Structure formats: C-alpha cells, structure tokens
C-alpha positions as YAML, in Angstrom:
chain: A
units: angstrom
residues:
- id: 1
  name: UNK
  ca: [111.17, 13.46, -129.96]
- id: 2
  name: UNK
  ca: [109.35, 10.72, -131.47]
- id: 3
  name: UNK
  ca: [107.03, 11.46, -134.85]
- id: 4
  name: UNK
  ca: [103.60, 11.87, -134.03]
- id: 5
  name: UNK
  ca: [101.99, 8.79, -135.41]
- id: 6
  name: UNK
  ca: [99.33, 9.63, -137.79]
- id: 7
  name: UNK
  ca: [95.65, 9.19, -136.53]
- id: 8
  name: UNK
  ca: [94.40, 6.11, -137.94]
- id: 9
  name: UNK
  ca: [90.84, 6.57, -140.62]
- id: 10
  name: UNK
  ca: [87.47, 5.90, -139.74]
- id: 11
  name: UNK
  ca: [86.61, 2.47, -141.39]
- id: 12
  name: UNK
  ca: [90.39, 0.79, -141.46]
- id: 13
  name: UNK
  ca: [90.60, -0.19, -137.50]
- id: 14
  name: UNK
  ca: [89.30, -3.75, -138.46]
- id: 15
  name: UNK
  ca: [86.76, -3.01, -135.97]
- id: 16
  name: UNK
  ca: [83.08, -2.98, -136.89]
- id: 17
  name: UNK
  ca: [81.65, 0.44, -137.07]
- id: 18
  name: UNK
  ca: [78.47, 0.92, -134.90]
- id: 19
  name: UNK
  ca: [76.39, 3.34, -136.58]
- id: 20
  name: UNK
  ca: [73.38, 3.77, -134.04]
- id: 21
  name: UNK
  ca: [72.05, 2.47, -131.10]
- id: 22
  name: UNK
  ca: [74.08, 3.38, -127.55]
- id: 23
  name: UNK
  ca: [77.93, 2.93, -127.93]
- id: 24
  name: UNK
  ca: [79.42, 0.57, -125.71]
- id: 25
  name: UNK
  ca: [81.71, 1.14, -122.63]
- id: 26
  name: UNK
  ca: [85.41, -0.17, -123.44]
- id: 27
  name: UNK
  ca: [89.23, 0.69, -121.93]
- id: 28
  name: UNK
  ca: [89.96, 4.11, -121.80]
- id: 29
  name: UNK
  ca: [92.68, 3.47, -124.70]
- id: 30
  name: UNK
  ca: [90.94, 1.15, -126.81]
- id: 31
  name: UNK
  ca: [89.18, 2.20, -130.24]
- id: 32
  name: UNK
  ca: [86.44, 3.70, -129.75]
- id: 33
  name: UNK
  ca: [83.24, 1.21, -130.74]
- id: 34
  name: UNK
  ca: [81.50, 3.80, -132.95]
- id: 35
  name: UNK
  ca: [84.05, 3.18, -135.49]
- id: 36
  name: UNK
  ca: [85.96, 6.53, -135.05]
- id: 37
  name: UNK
  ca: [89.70, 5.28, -135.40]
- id: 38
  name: UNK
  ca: [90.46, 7.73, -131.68]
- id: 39
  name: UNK
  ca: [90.31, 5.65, -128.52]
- id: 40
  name: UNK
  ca: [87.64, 5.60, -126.68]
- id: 41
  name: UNK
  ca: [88.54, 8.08, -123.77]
- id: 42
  name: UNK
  ca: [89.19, 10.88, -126.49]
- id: 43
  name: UNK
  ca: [85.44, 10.33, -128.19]
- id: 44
  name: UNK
  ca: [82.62, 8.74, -126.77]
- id: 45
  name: UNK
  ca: [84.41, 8.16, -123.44]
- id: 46
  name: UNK
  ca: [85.06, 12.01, -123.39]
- id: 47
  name: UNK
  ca: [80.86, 12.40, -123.12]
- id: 48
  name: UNK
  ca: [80.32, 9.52, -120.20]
- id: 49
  name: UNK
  ca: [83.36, 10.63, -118.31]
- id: 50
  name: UNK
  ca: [82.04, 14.44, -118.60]
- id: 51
  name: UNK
  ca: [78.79, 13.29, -117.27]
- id: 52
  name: UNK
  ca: [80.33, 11.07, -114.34]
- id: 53
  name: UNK
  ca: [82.16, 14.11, -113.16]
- id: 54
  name: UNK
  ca: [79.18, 16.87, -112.66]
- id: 55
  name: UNK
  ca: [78.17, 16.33, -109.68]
- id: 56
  name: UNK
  ca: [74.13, 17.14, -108.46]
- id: 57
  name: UNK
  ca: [75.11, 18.43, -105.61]
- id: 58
  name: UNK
  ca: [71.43, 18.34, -104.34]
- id: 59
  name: UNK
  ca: [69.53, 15.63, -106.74]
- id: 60
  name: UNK
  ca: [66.59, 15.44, -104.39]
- id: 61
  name: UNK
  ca: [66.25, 19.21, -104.34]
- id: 62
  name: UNK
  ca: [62.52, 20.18, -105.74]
- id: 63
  name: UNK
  ca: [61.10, 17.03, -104.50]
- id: 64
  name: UNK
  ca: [59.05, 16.74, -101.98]
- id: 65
  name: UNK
  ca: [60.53, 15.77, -98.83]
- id: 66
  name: UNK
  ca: [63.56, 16.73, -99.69]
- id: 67
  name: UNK
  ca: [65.41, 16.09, -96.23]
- id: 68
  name: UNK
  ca: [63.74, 13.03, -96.17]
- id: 69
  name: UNK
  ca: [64.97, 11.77, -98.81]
- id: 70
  name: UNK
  ca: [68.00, 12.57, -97.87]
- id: 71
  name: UNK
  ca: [68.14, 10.73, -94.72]
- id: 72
  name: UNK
  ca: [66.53, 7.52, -96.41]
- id: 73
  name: UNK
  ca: [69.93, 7.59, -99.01]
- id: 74
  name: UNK
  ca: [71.99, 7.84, -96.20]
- id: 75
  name: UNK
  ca: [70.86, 7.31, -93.14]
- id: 76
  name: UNK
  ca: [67.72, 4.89, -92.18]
- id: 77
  name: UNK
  ca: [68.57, 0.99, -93.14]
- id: 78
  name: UNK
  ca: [65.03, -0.06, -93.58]
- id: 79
  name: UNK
  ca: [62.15, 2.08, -95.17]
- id: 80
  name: UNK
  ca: [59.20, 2.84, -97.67]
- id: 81
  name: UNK
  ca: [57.28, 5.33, -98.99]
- id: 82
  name: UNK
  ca: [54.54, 5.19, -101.41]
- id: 83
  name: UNK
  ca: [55.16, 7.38, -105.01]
- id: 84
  name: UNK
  ca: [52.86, 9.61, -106.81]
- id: 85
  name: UNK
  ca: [53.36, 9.32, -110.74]
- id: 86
  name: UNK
  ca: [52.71, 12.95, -112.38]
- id: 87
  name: UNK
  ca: [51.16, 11.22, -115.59]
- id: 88
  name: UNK
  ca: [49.81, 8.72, -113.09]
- id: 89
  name: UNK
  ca: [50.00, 4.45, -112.97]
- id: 90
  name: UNK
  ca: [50.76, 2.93, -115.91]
- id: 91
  name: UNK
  ca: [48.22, 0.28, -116.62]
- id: 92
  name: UNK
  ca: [48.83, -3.22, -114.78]
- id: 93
  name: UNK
  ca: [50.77, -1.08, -112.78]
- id: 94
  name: UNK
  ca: [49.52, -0.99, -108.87]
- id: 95
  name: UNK
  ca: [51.80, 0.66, -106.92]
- id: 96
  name: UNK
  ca: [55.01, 2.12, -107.30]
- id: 97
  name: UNK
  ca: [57.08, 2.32, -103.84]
- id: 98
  name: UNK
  ca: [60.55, 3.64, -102.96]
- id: 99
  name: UNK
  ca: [62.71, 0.86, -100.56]
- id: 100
  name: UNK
  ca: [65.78, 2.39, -98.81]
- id: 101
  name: UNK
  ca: [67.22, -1.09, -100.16]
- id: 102
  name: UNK
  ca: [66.34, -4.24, -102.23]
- id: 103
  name: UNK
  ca: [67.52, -7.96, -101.88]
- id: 104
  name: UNK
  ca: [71.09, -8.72, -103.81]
- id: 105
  name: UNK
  ca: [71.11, -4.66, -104.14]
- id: 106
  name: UNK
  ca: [68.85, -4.56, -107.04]
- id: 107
  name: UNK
  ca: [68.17, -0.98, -108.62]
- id: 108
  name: UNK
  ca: [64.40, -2.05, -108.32]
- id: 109
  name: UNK
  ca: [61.80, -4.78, -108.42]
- id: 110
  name: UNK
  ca: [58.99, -5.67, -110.81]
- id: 111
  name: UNK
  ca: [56.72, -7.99, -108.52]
- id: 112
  name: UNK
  ca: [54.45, -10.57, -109.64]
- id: 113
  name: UNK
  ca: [51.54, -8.50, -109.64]
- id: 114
  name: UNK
  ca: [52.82, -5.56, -111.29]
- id: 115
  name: UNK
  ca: [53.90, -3.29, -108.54]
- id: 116
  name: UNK
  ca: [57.18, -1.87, -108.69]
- id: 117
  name: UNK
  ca: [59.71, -1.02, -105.74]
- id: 118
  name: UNK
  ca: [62.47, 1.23, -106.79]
- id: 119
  name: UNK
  ca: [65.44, 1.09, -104.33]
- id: 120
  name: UNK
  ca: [67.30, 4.51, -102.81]
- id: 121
  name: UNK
  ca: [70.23, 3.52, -101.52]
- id: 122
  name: UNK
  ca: [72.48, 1.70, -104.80]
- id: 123
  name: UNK
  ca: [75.36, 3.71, -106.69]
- id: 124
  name: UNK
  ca: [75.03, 6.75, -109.19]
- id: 125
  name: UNK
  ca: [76.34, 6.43, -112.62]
- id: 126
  name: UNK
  ca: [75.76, 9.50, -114.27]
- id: 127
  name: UNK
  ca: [76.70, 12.04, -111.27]
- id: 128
  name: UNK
  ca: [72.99, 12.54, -110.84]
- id: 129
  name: UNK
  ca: [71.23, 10.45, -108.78]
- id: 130
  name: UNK
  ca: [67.65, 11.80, -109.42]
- id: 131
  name: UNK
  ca: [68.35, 11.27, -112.74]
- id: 132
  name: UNK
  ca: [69.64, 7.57, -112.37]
- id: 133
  name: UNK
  ca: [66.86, 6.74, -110.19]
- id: 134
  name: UNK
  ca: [64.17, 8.14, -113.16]
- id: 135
  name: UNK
  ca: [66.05, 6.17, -115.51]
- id: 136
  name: UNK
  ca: [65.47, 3.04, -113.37]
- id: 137
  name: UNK
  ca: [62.01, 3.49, -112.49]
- id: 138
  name: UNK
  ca: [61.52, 3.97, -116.29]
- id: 139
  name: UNK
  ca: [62.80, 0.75, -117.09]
- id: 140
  name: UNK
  ca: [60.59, -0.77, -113.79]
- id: 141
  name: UNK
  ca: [57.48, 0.12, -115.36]
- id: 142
  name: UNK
  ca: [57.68, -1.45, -118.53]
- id: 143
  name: UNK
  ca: [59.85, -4.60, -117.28]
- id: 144
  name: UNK
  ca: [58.69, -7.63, -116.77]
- id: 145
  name: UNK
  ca: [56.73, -8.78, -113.62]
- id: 146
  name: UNK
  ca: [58.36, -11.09, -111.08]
- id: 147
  name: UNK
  ca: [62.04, -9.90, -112.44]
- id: 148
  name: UNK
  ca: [64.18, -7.19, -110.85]
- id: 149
  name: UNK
  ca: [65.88, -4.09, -112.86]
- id: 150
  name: UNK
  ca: [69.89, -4.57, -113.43]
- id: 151
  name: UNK
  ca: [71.58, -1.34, -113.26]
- id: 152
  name: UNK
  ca: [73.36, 0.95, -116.25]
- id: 153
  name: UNK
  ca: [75.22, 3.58, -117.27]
- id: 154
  name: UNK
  ca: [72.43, 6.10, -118.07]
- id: 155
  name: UNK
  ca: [71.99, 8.14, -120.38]
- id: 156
  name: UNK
  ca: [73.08, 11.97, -119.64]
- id: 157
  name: UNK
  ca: [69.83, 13.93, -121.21]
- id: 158
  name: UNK
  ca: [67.34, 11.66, -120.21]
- id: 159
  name: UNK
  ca: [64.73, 12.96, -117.53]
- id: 160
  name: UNK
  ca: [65.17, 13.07, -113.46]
- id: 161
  name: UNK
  ca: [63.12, 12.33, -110.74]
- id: 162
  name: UNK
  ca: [61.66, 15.85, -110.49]
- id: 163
  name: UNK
  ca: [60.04, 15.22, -114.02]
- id: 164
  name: UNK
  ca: [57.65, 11.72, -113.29]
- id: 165
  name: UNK
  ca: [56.76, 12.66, -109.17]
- id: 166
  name: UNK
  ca: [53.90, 14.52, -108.95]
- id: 167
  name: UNK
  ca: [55.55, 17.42, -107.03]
- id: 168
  name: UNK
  ca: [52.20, 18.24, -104.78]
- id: 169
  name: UNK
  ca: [52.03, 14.68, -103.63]
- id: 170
  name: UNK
  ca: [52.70, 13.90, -99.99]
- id: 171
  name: UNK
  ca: [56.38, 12.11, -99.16]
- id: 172
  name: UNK
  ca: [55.62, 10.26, -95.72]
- id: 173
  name: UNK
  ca: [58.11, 7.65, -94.98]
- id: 174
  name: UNK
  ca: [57.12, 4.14, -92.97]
- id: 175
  name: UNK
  ca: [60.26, 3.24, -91.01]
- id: 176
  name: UNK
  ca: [60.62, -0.60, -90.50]
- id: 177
  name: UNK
  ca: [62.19, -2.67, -88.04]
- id: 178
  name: UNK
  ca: [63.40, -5.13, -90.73]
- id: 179
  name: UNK
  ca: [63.51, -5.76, -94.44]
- id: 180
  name: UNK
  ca: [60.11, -7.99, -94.65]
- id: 181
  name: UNK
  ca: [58.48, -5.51, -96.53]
- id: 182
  name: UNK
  ca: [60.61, -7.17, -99.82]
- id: 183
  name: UNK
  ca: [58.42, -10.38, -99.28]
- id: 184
  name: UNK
  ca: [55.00, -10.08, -100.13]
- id: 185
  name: UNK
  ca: [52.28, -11.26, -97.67]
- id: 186
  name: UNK
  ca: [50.52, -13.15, -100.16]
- id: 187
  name: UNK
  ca: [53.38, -15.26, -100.81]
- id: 188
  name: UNK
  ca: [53.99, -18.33, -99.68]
- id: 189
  name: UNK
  ca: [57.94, -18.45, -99.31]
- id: 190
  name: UNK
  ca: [60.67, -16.10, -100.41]
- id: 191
  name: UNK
  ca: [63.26, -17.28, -103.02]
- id: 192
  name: UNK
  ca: [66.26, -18.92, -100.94]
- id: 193
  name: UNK
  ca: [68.39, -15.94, -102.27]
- id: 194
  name: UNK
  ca: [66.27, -13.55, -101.39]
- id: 195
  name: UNK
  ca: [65.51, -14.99, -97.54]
- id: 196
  name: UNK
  ca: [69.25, -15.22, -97.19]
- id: 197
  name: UNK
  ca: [69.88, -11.73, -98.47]
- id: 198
  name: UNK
  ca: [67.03, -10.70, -95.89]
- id: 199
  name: UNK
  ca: [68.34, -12.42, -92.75]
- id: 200
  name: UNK
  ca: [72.01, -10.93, -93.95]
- id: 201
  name: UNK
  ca: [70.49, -7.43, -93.96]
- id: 202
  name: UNK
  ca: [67.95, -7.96, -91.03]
- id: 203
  name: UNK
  ca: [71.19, -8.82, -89.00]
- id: 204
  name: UNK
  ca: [73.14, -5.18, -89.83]
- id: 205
  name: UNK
  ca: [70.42, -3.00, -89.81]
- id: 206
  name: UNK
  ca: [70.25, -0.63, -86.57]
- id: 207
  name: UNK
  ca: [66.98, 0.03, -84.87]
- id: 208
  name: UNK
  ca: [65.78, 3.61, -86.68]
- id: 209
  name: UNK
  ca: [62.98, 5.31, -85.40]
- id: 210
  name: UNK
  ca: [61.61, 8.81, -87.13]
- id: 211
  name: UNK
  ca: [60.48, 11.37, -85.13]
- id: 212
  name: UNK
  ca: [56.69, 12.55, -85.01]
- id: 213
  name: UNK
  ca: [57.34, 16.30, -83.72]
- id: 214
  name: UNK
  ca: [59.62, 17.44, -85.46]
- id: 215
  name: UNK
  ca: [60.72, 16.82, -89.50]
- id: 216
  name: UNK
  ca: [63.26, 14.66, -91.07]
- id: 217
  name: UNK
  ca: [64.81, 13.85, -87.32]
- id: 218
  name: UNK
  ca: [65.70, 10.38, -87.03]
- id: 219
  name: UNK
  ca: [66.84, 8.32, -83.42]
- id: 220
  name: UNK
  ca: [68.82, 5.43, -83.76]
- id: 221
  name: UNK
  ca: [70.19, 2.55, -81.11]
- id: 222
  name: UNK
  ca: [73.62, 1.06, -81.21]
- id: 223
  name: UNK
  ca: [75.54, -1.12, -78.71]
- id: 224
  name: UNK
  ca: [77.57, 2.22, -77.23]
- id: 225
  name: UNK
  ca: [75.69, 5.03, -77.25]
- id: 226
  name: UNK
  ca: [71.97, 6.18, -78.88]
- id: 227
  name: UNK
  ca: [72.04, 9.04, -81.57]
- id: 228
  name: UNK
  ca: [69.81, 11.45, -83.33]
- id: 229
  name: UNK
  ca: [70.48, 12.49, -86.45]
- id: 230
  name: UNK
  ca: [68.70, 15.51, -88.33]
- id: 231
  name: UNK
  ca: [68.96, 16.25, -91.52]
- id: 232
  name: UNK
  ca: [67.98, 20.06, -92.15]
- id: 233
  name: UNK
  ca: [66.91, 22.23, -94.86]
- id: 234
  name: UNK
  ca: [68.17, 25.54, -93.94]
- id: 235
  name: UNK
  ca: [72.06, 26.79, -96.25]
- id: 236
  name: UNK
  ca: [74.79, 25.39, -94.36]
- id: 237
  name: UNK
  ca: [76.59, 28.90, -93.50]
- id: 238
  name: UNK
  ca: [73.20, 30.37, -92.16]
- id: 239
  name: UNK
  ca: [72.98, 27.28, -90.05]
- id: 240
  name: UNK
  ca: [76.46, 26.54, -89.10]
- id: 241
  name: UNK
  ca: [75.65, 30.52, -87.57]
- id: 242
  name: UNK
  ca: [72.85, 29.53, -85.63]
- id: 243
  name: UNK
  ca: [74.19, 26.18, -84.55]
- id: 244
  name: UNK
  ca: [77.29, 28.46, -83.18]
- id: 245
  name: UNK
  ca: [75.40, 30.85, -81.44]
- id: 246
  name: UNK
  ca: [73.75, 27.64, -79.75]
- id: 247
  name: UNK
  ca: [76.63, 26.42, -78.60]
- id: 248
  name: UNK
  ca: [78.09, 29.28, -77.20]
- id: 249
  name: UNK
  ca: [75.04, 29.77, -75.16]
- id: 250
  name: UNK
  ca: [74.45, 26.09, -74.10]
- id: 251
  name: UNK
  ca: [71.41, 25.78, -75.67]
- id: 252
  name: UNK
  ca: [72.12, 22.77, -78.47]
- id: 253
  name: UNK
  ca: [71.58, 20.08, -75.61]
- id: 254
  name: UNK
  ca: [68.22, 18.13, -76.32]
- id: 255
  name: UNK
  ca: [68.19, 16.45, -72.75]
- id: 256
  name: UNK
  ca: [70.17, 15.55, -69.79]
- id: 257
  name: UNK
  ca: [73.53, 13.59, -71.02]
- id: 258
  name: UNK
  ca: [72.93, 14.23, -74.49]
- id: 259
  name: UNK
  ca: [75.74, 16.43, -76.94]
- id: 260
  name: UNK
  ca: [75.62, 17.73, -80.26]
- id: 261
  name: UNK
  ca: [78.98, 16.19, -81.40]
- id: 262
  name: UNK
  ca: [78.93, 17.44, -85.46]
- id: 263
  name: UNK
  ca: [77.50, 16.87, -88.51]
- id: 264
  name: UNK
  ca: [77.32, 15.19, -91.93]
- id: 265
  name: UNK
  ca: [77.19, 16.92, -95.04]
- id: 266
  name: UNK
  ca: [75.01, 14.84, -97.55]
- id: 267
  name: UNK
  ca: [73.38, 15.75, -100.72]
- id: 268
  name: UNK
  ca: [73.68, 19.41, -100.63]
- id: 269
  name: UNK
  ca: [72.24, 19.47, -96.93]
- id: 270
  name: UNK
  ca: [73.42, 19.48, -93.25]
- id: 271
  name: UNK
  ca: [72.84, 16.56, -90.76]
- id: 272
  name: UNK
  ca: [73.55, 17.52, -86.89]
- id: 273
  name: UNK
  ca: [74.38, 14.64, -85.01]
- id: 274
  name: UNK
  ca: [73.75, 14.10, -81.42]
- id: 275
  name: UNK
  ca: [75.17, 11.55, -78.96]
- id: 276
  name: UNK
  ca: [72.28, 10.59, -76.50]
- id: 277
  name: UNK
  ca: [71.96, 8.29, -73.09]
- id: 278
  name: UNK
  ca: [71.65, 4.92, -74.20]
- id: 279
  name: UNK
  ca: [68.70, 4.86, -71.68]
- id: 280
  name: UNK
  ca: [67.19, 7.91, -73.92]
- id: 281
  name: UNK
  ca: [64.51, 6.41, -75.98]
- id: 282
  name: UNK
  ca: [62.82, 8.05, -79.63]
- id: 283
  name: UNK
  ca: [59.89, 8.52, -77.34]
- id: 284
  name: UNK
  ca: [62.47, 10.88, -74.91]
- id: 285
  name: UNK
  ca: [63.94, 12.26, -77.82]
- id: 286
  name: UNK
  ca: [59.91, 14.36, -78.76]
- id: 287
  name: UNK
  ca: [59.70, 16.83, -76.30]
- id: 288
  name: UNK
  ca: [63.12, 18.31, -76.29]
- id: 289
  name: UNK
  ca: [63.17, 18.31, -79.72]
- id: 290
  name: UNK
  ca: [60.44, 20.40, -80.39]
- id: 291
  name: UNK
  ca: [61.56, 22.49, -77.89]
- id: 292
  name: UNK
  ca: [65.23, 22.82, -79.48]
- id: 293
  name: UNK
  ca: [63.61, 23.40, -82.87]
- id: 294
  name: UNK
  ca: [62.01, 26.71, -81.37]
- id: 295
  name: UNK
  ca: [65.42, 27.77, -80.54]
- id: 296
  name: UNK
  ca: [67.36, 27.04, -84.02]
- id: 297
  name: UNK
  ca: [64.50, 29.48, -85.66]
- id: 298
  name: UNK
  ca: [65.34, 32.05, -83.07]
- id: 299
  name: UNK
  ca: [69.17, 31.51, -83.59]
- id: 300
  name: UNK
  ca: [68.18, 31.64, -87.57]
- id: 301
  name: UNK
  ca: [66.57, 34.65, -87.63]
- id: 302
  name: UNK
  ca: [69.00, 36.48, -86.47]
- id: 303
  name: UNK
  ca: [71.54, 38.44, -88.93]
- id: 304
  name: UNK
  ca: [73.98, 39.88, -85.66]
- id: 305
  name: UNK
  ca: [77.67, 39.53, -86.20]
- id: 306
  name: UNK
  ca: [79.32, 36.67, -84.23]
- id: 307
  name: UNK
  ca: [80.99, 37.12, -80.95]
- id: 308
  name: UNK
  ca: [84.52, 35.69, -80.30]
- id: 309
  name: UNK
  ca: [82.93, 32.79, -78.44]
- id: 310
  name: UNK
  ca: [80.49, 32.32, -80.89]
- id: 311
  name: UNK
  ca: [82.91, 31.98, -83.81]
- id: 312
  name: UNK
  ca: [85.01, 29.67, -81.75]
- id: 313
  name: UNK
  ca: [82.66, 27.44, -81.15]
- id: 314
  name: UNK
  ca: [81.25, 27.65, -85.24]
- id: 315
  name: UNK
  ca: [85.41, 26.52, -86.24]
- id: 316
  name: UNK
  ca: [84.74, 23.67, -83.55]
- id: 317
  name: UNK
  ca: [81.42, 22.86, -85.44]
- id: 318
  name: UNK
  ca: [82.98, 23.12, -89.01]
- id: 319
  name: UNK
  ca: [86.13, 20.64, -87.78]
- id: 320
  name: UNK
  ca: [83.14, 17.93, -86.88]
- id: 321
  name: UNK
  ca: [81.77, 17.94, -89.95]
- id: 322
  name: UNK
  ca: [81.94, 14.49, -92.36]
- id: 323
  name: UNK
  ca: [80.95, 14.65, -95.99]
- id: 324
  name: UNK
  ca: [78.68, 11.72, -96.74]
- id: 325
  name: UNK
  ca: [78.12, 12.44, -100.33]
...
C-alpha cells in the first residue's frame, strides 16, 4: 500500500488564506479557500454539501396557503399574489408580489419604482426552498431599483419564508392568461430581452384557470385532453384511504367522461389528477367539484379497515403516483 501522504499545514498551500467573509465555492478536490491545507469537499464543502442534501420536505408548510403555493411552484405557468411583510414595507418599498416566473428566470425583480416581485418557480440551493426564497427577497428589498436579483448559494442558518410573511395575512392568487404582468402599465416599452423572453413564455404557457368553489383546484386546457389538478392538504396515507374507498365505489368521477387517472407528489403534499372532456370547461368543472369534495370528507372521516376491492384499487392509486419534488 502506498504511504499516506502527510496532510499539508495551514499557511504553506501558496494559496491566500481567507480569514472572513463567505468562503468561496471551488472543485470538490481543490484546497479549500479558507486556507485550511484539506480540499475543499472535506472542510467547507463538507457544510454546503450537508445543507444541499436535507431536504424540506414541505418548505411552504406554516404559510398561508400552503396548497397554493404548492400548485403555483409546480403547477400554474402564469400567476401573482400580493405579500404581507410581518415587520411590514420597507420604506420606498411599495409592494412586494410573488410571480410564478420572471423574464430570463430571474430569482426576483427590483422595479423602477421600488416594488419588488419575487419569483416561485427557479431552483433551490440550500435544500430549502422557503429558506432560499427569504434569502432572495432579502436581497430584493435592499437592491437596487430597475435591476433584477441574481441567484446564490445561501446561506444554511439564515431565516425562511415563515419568518418575514405575516402568517395571518390572506394568500389569494390572480391567475393570468399570460406573462404581461412583468411589464408595467406605466411603461412605455419593455426591454427587447425582456419582450422576447415574454412572447417565448406567452407561447408555452397552458391556459390555467383556478377554481372558485373549491380550494387550491386548478383546470387546465391542452391540445388532447383538459385536466384538473388538486393539490390537497390532508397526509397522503389518510388520503390515498379515502381516494381508495372512492374508487371502489365509483364515486371519484367529477362529471360525465371525466377519470381520476393519479397523482403527483409535490412538496410534502398530494395532487389528484383528473383527465376531463376537452369540451369540459373550468366553469363545468364548479359544481361537481364541490359536490366531490363533500364525498372525500365523508371517505376521510372514516377509520374502517379496507375491503379487498378497496385496497386493490388504493395499490392501483399508489402505482399512478409521480413525484414532482
């Protein structure tokens, strides 16, 4: 076997030693920048990669709105909602508004006159999205207006959404057709980067509508078929239980031609997924809604053991599901 080679002194690498300030990301098997002599995947790297890999399952969890949140992440192309501070605005700060997505994917957006729009729907860096999301709203309020926020690795103590929302503050989300929200109406053009990034995302995004009757239920057209998707707070073995004893019975349908076909696991919550007529409007989609909403509490509230049939269909259930995130 080879000698072990001696590990090499703080302060004889050659390499400047950074003292304070945030230690920069390098190679896994580089020296470390803090000076250290180890590489940097056996010191500093050892924190970030530690924070990278737990997981929130449920970031938005506490918030409220929680499902709706959800479904905004990962599910509606274009929407806003208006955000309560807990310490309130900042001054020369107007508004601060969360976008399911900005132009050129920018973590958020310091407008001319102040008002920020913080952006849902970009990657997580720390393994905590509420947290990565407070980190960039942070930086929002103080930046500069008429620039946008870059994104960073962020840091793994620092506070999470749940700490700067006021948590009694309503969450009420505006569902648009398009992305013309990003350009104010009292300006006079957008940017040609921006209004090419707009008619690039205006061009993918599917018509969403959200649901009035019931919560956090969201229709949605494409060329095929029309779905509903439903994101739902209840534990996912106490629903996939009621969703089974549904099934069995025939009672998941929410109108003629219409299927519950599975389910997406996202954030820490469920998201049944129905295929619907393509002739089946959002409008359509109210009434039997509502009325299969009465049903899932009746299913819910029950604690009886499943039948045969009703365990069969809950495997068929469980094989449908997707993980989203």
């Amino acid at each position: 076997m080879a000698k072990k080679r001696p590990q090499t002194k703080a302060g004889k690498t050659g390499q400047a030693q950074v003292t304070s300030g945030e230690i920069p990301v390098v190679g896994a098997r580089e020296p470390c920048p803090c000076g250290s002599g180890r590489r940097y995947k056996a010191c500093h790297g050892r924190t970030a990669s530690h924070a990278v890999t737990e997981l929130v399952q449920r970031p938005f969890e506490g918030l409220t709105g929680e499902c709706d949140w959800v479904a905004l992440r990962e599910l509606v192309p274009a929407a806003t909602v208006p955000l309560t501070l807990k310490d309130g605005l900042p001054e020369g700060v107007p508004s601060v508004t969360l976008a399911t997505v900005l132009p050129m994917a920018w973590p958020a957006l310091r407008r001319d006159d102040g008002s920020v729009l913080l952006a849902l729907q970009n990657d997580s860096t720390s393994g905590d999205l509420a947290r990565d999301l407070a980190d960039t709203l942070q930086r929002a309020l103080v930046a500069e207006p008429g620039t946008p926020v870059p994104g960073r690795r962020v840091p793994a103590e620092g506070p999470r959404l749940q700490d700067l929302l006021d948590a009694d503050a309503e969450f009420a989300p505006e569902v648009h057709s398009g992305f013309e929200f990003w350009i104010p109406q009292s300006s006079d053009g957008a940017d040609p980067e921006v209004a090419a990034s707009l008619e690039r995302a205006n061009a993918a995004a599917i018509p969403t509508v959200k649901l009035t009757g019931v919560d956090s239920a969201y229709w949605c057209e494409t060329p095929d078929k029309n779905h509903l998707r439903w994101v739902m707070p209840y534990p996912e073995e106490k629903l996939l239980d009621a969703l089974a004893r549904l099934q069995a019975a025939g009672g998941t349908s929410i109108g003629e031609e219409t299927r519950l076909v599975g389910s997406f696991r996202a954030h820490g919550l469920m998201v049944p997924v129905w295929d619907l007529p393509t002739s089946m409007t959002a409008e359509e989609c109210e009434k039997p809604a509502a009325e299969f909403a009465e049903r899932l509490a009746a299913a819910l509230a029950s604690d009886a053991p499943l039948t045969a049939e009703e365990r069969r269909a809950r495997g068929g259930l469980t094989n449908r599901q997707v993980t989203l995130s």
